[in-house]
PDB file of C-alpha atoms and ligand atoms in Angstrom:
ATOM      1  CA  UNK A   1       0.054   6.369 -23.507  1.00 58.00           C
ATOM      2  CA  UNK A   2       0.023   2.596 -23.323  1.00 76.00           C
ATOM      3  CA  UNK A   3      -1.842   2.018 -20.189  1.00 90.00           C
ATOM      4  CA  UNK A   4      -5.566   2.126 -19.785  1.00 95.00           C
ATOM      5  CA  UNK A   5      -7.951   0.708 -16.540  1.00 97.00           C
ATOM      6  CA  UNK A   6      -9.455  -2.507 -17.461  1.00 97.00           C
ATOM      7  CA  UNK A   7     -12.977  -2.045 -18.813  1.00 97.00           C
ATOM      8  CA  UNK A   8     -14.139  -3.089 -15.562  1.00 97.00           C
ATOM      9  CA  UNK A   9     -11.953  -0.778 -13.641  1.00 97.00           C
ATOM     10  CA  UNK A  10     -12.899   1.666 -16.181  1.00 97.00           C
ATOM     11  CA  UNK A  11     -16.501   1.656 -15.258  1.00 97.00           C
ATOM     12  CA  UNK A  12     -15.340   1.785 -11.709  1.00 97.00           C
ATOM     13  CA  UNK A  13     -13.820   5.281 -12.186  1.00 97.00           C
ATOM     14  CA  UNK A  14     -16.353   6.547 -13.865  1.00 97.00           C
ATOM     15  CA  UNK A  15     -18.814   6.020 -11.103  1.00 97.00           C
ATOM     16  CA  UNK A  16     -16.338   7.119  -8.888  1.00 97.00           C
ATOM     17  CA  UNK A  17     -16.357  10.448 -10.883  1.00 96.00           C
ATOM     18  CA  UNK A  18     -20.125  10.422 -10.908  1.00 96.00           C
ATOM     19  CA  UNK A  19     -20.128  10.398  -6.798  1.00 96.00           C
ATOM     20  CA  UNK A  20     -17.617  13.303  -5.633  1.00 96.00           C
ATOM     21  CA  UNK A  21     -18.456  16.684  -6.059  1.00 96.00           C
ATOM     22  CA  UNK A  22     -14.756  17.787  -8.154  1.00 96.00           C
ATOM     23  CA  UNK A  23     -12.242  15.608  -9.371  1.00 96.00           C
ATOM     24  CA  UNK A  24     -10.070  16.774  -6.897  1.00 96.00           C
ATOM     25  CA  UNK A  25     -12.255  15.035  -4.786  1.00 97.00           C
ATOM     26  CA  UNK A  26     -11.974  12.076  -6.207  1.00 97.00           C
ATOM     27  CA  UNK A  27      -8.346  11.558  -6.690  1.00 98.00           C
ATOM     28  CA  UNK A  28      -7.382   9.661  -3.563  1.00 97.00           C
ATOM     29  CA  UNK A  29      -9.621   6.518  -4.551  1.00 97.00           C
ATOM     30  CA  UNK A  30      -9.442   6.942  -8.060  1.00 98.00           C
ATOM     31  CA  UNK A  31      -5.108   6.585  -6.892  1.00 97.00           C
ATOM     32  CA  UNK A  32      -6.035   3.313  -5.016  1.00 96.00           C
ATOM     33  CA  UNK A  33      -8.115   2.197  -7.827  1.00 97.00           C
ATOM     34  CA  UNK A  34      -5.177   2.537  -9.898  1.00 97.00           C
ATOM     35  CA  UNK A  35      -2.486   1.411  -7.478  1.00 95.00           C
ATOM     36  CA  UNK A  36      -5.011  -1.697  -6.870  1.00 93.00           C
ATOM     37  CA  UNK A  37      -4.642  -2.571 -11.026  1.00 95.00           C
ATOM     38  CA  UNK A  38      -1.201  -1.770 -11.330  1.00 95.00           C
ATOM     39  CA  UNK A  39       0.042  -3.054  -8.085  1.00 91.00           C
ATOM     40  CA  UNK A  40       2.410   0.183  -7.676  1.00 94.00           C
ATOM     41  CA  UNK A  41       1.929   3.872  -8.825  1.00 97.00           C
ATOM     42  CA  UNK A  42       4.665   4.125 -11.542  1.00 96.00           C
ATOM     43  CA  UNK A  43       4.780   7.460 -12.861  1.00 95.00           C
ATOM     44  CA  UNK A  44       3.020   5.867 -16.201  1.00 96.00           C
ATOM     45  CA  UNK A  45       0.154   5.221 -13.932  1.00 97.00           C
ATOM     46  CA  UNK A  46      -0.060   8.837 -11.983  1.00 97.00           C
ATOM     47  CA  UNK A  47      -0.085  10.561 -15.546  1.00 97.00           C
ATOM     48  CA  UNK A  48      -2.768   7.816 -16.531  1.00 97.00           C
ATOM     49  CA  UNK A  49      -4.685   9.090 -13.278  1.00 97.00           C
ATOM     50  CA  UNK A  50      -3.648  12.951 -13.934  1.00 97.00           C
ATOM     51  CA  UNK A  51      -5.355  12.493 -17.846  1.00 96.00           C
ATOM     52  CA  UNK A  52      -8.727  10.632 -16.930  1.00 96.00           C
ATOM     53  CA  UNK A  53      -9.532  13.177 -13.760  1.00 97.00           C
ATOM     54  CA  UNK A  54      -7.979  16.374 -16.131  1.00 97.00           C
ATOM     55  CA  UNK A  55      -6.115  16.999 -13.406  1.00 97.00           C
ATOM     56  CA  UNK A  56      -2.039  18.745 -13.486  1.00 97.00           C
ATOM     57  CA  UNK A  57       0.784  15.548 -13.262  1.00 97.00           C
ATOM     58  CA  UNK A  58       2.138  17.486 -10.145  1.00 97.00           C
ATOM     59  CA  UNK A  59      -1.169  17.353  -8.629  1.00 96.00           C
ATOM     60  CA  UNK A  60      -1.163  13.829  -8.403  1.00 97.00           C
ATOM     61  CA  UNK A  61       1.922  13.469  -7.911  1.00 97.00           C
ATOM     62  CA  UNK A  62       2.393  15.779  -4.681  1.00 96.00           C
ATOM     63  CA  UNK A  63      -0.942  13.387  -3.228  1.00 96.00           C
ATOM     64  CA  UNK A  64       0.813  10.475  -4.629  1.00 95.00           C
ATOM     65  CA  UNK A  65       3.962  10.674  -2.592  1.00 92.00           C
ATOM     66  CA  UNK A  66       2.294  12.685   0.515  1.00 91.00           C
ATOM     67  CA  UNK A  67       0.749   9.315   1.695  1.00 89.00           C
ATOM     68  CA  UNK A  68       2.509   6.200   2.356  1.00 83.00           C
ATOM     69  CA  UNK A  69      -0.415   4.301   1.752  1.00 84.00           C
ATOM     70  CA  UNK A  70       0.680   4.499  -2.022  1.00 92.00           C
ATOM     71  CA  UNK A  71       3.794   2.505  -3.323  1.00 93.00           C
ATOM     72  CA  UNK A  72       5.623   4.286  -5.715  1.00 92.00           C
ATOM     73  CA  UNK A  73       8.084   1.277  -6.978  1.00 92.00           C
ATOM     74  CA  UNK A  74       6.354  -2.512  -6.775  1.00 93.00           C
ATOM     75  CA  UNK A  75       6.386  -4.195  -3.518  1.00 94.00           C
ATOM     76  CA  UNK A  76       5.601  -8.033  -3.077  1.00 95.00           C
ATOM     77  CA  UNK A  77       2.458  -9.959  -2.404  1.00 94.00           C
ATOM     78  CA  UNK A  78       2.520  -9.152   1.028  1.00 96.00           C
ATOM     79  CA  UNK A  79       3.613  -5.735   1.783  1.00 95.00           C
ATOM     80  CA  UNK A  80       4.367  -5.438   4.751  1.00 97.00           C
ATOM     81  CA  UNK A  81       4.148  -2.231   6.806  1.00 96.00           C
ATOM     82  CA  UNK A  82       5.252  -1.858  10.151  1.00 97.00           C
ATOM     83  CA  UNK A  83       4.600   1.156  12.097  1.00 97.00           C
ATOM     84  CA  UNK A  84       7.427   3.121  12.967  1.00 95.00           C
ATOM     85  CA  UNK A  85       5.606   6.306  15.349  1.00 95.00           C
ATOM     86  CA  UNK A  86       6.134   7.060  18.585  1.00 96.00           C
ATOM     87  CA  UNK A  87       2.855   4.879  20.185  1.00 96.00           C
ATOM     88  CA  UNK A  88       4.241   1.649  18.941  1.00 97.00           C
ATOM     89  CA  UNK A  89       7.943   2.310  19.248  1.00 96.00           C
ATOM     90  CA  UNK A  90       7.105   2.991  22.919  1.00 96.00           C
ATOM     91  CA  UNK A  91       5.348  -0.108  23.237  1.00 96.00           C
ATOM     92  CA  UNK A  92       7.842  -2.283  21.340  1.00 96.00           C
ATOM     93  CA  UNK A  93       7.564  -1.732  17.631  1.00 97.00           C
ATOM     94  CA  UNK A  94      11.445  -1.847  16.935  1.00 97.00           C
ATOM     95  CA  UNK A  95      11.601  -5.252  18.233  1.00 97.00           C
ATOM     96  CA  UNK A  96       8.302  -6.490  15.744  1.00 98.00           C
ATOM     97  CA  UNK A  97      10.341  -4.944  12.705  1.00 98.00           C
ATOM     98  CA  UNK A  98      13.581  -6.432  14.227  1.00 98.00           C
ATOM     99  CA  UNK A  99      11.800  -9.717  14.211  1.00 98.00           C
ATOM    100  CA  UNK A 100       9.852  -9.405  10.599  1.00 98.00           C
ATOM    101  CA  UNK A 101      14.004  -8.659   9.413  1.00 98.00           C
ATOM    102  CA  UNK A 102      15.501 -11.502  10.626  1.00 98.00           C
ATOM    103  CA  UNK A 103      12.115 -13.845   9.619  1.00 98.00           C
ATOM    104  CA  UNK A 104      12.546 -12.643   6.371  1.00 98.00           C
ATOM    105  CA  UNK A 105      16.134 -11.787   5.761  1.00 98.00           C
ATOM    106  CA  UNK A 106      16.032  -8.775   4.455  1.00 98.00           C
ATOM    107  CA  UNK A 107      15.763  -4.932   5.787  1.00 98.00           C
ATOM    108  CA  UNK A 108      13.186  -2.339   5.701  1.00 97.00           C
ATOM    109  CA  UNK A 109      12.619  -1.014   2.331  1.00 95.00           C
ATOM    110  CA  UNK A 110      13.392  -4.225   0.621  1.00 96.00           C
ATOM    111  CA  UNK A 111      11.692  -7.179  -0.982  1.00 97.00           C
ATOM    112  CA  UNK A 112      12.255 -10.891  -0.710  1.00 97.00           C
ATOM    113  CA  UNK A 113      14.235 -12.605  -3.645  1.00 96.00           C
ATOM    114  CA  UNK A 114      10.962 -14.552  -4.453  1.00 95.00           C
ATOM    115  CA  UNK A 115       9.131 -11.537  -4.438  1.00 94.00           C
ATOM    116  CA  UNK A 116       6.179 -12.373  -1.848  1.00 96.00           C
ATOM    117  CA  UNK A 117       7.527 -10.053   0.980  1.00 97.00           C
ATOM    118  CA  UNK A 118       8.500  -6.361   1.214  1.00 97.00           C
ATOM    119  CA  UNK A 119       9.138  -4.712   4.698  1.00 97.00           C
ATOM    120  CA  UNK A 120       8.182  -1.105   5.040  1.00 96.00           C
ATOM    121  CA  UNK A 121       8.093   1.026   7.777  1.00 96.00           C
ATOM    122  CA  UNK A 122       5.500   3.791   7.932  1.00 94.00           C
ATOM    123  CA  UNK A 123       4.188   6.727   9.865  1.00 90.00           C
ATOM    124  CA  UNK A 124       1.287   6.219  12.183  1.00 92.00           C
ATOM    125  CA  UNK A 125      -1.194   3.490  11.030  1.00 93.00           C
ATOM    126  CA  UNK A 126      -4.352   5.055  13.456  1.00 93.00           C
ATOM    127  CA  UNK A 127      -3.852   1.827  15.352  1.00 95.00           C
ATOM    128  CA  UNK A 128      -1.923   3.637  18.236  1.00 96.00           C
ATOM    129  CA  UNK A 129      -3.688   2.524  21.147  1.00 96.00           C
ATOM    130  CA  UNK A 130      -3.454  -0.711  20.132  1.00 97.00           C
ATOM    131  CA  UNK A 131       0.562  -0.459  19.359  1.00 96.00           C
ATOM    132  CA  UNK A 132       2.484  -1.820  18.100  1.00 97.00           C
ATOM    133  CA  UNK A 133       1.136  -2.084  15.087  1.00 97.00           C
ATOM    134  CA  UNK A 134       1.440  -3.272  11.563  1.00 97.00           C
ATOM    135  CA  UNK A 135      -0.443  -3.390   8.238  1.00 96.00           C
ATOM    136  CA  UNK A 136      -0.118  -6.600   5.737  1.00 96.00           C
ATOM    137  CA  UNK A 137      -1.739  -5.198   2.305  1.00 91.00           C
ATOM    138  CA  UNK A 138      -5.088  -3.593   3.703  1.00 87.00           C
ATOM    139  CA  UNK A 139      -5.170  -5.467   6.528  1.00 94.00           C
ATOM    140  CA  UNK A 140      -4.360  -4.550  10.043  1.00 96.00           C
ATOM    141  CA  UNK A 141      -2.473  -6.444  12.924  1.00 98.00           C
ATOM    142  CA  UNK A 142      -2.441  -4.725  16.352  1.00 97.00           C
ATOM    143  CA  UNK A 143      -0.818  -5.554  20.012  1.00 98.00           C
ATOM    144  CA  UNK A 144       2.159  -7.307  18.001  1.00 98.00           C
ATOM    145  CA  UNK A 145       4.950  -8.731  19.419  1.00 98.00           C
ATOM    146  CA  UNK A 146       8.230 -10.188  17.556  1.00 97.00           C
ATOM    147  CA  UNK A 147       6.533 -14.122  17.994  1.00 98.00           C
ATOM    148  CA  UNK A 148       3.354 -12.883  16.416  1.00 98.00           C
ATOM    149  CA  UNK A 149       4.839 -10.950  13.727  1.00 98.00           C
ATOM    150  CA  UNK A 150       7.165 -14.035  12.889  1.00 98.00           C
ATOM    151  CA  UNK A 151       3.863 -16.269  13.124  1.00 98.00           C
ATOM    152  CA  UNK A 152       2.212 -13.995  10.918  1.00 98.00           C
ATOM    153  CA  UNK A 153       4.726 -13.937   8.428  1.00 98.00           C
ATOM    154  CA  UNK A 154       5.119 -18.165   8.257  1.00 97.00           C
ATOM    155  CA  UNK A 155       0.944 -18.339   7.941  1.00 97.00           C
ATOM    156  CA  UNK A 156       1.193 -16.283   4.668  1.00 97.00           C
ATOM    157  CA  UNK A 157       3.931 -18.405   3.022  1.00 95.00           C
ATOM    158  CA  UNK A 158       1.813 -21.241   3.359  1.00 93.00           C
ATOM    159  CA  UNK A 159      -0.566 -19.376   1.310  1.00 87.00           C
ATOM    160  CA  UNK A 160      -0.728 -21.038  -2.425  1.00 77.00           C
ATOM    161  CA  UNK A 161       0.921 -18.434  -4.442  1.00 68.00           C
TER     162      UNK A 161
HETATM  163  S1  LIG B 201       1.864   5.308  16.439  1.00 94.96           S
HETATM  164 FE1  LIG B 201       1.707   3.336  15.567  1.00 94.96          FE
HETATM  165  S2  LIG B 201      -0.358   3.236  14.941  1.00 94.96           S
HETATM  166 FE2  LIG B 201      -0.151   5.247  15.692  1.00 94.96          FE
END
């Protein structure tokens, strides 16, 4: 296998190792480890995770792809996730996503032509009584509305690539 963590992130999983009680355990941040080197969890990088906990491939696979929190293909600089459960779509969430579409010109599941944006829609980001709500990397955005989510989106271009 070609891949391998950085030394750094190397040491990283190690001490993650050292701190849970089975590897089992220690799979969901040993996946965001990986997922924050990589920048997506190819299926290169799940059997990269499977081999350094000695865990099956459809192990970490079945984890990888339960949660949403994982991308399985790459996604841009600024992945953004908008919540698509009942609390914010009561409360307005299918106008934010609406908005973030027609800010960015593209749809849900896709990525700008430059690369910086990808829209997602997601399952219930434990924000509900704050709907709607959305998630920009591992940040959170609550109590959106279509003007915020379009303000949002126009404060990270101006960020220096
Ligand atoms: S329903 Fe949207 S955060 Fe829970």
């Amino acid at each position: 296998m070609d891949l391998s963590f950085t030394q750094d992130n190397d040491r990283r999983l190690r001490s993650l190792l050292d701190s849970y009680p089975t590897r089992q355990a220690c799979l969901l941040p040993a996946l965001q480890l990986a997922q924050e080197q990589f920048g997506y969890l190819s299926h290169e990088v799940m059997l990269l995770v499977a081999e350094r906990l000695e865990l099956s491939p459809a192990s970490v696979f079945s984890t990888a792809t339960f949660y949403t929190l994982f991308n399985k293909r790459p996604v841009g600089r600024h992945h953004i996730q908008v919540c698509g459960n009942v609390s914010c779509f009561l409360r307005g969430g299918d106008a934010v996503l609406a908005a973030l579409e027609q800010e960015l010109g593209i749809k849900a599941g896709q990525t700008t032509a430059d690369g910086r944006f990808t829209l997602s829609v997601v399952q219930c980001l434990a924000s509900c009584g704050t709907a709607p709500s959305l998630q920009v990397n591992d940040s959170t955005h609550e109590e959106m509305t279509g003007e915020k989510a379009v303000a949002l989106v126009r404060k990270l271009r101006e960020e220096k690539p």
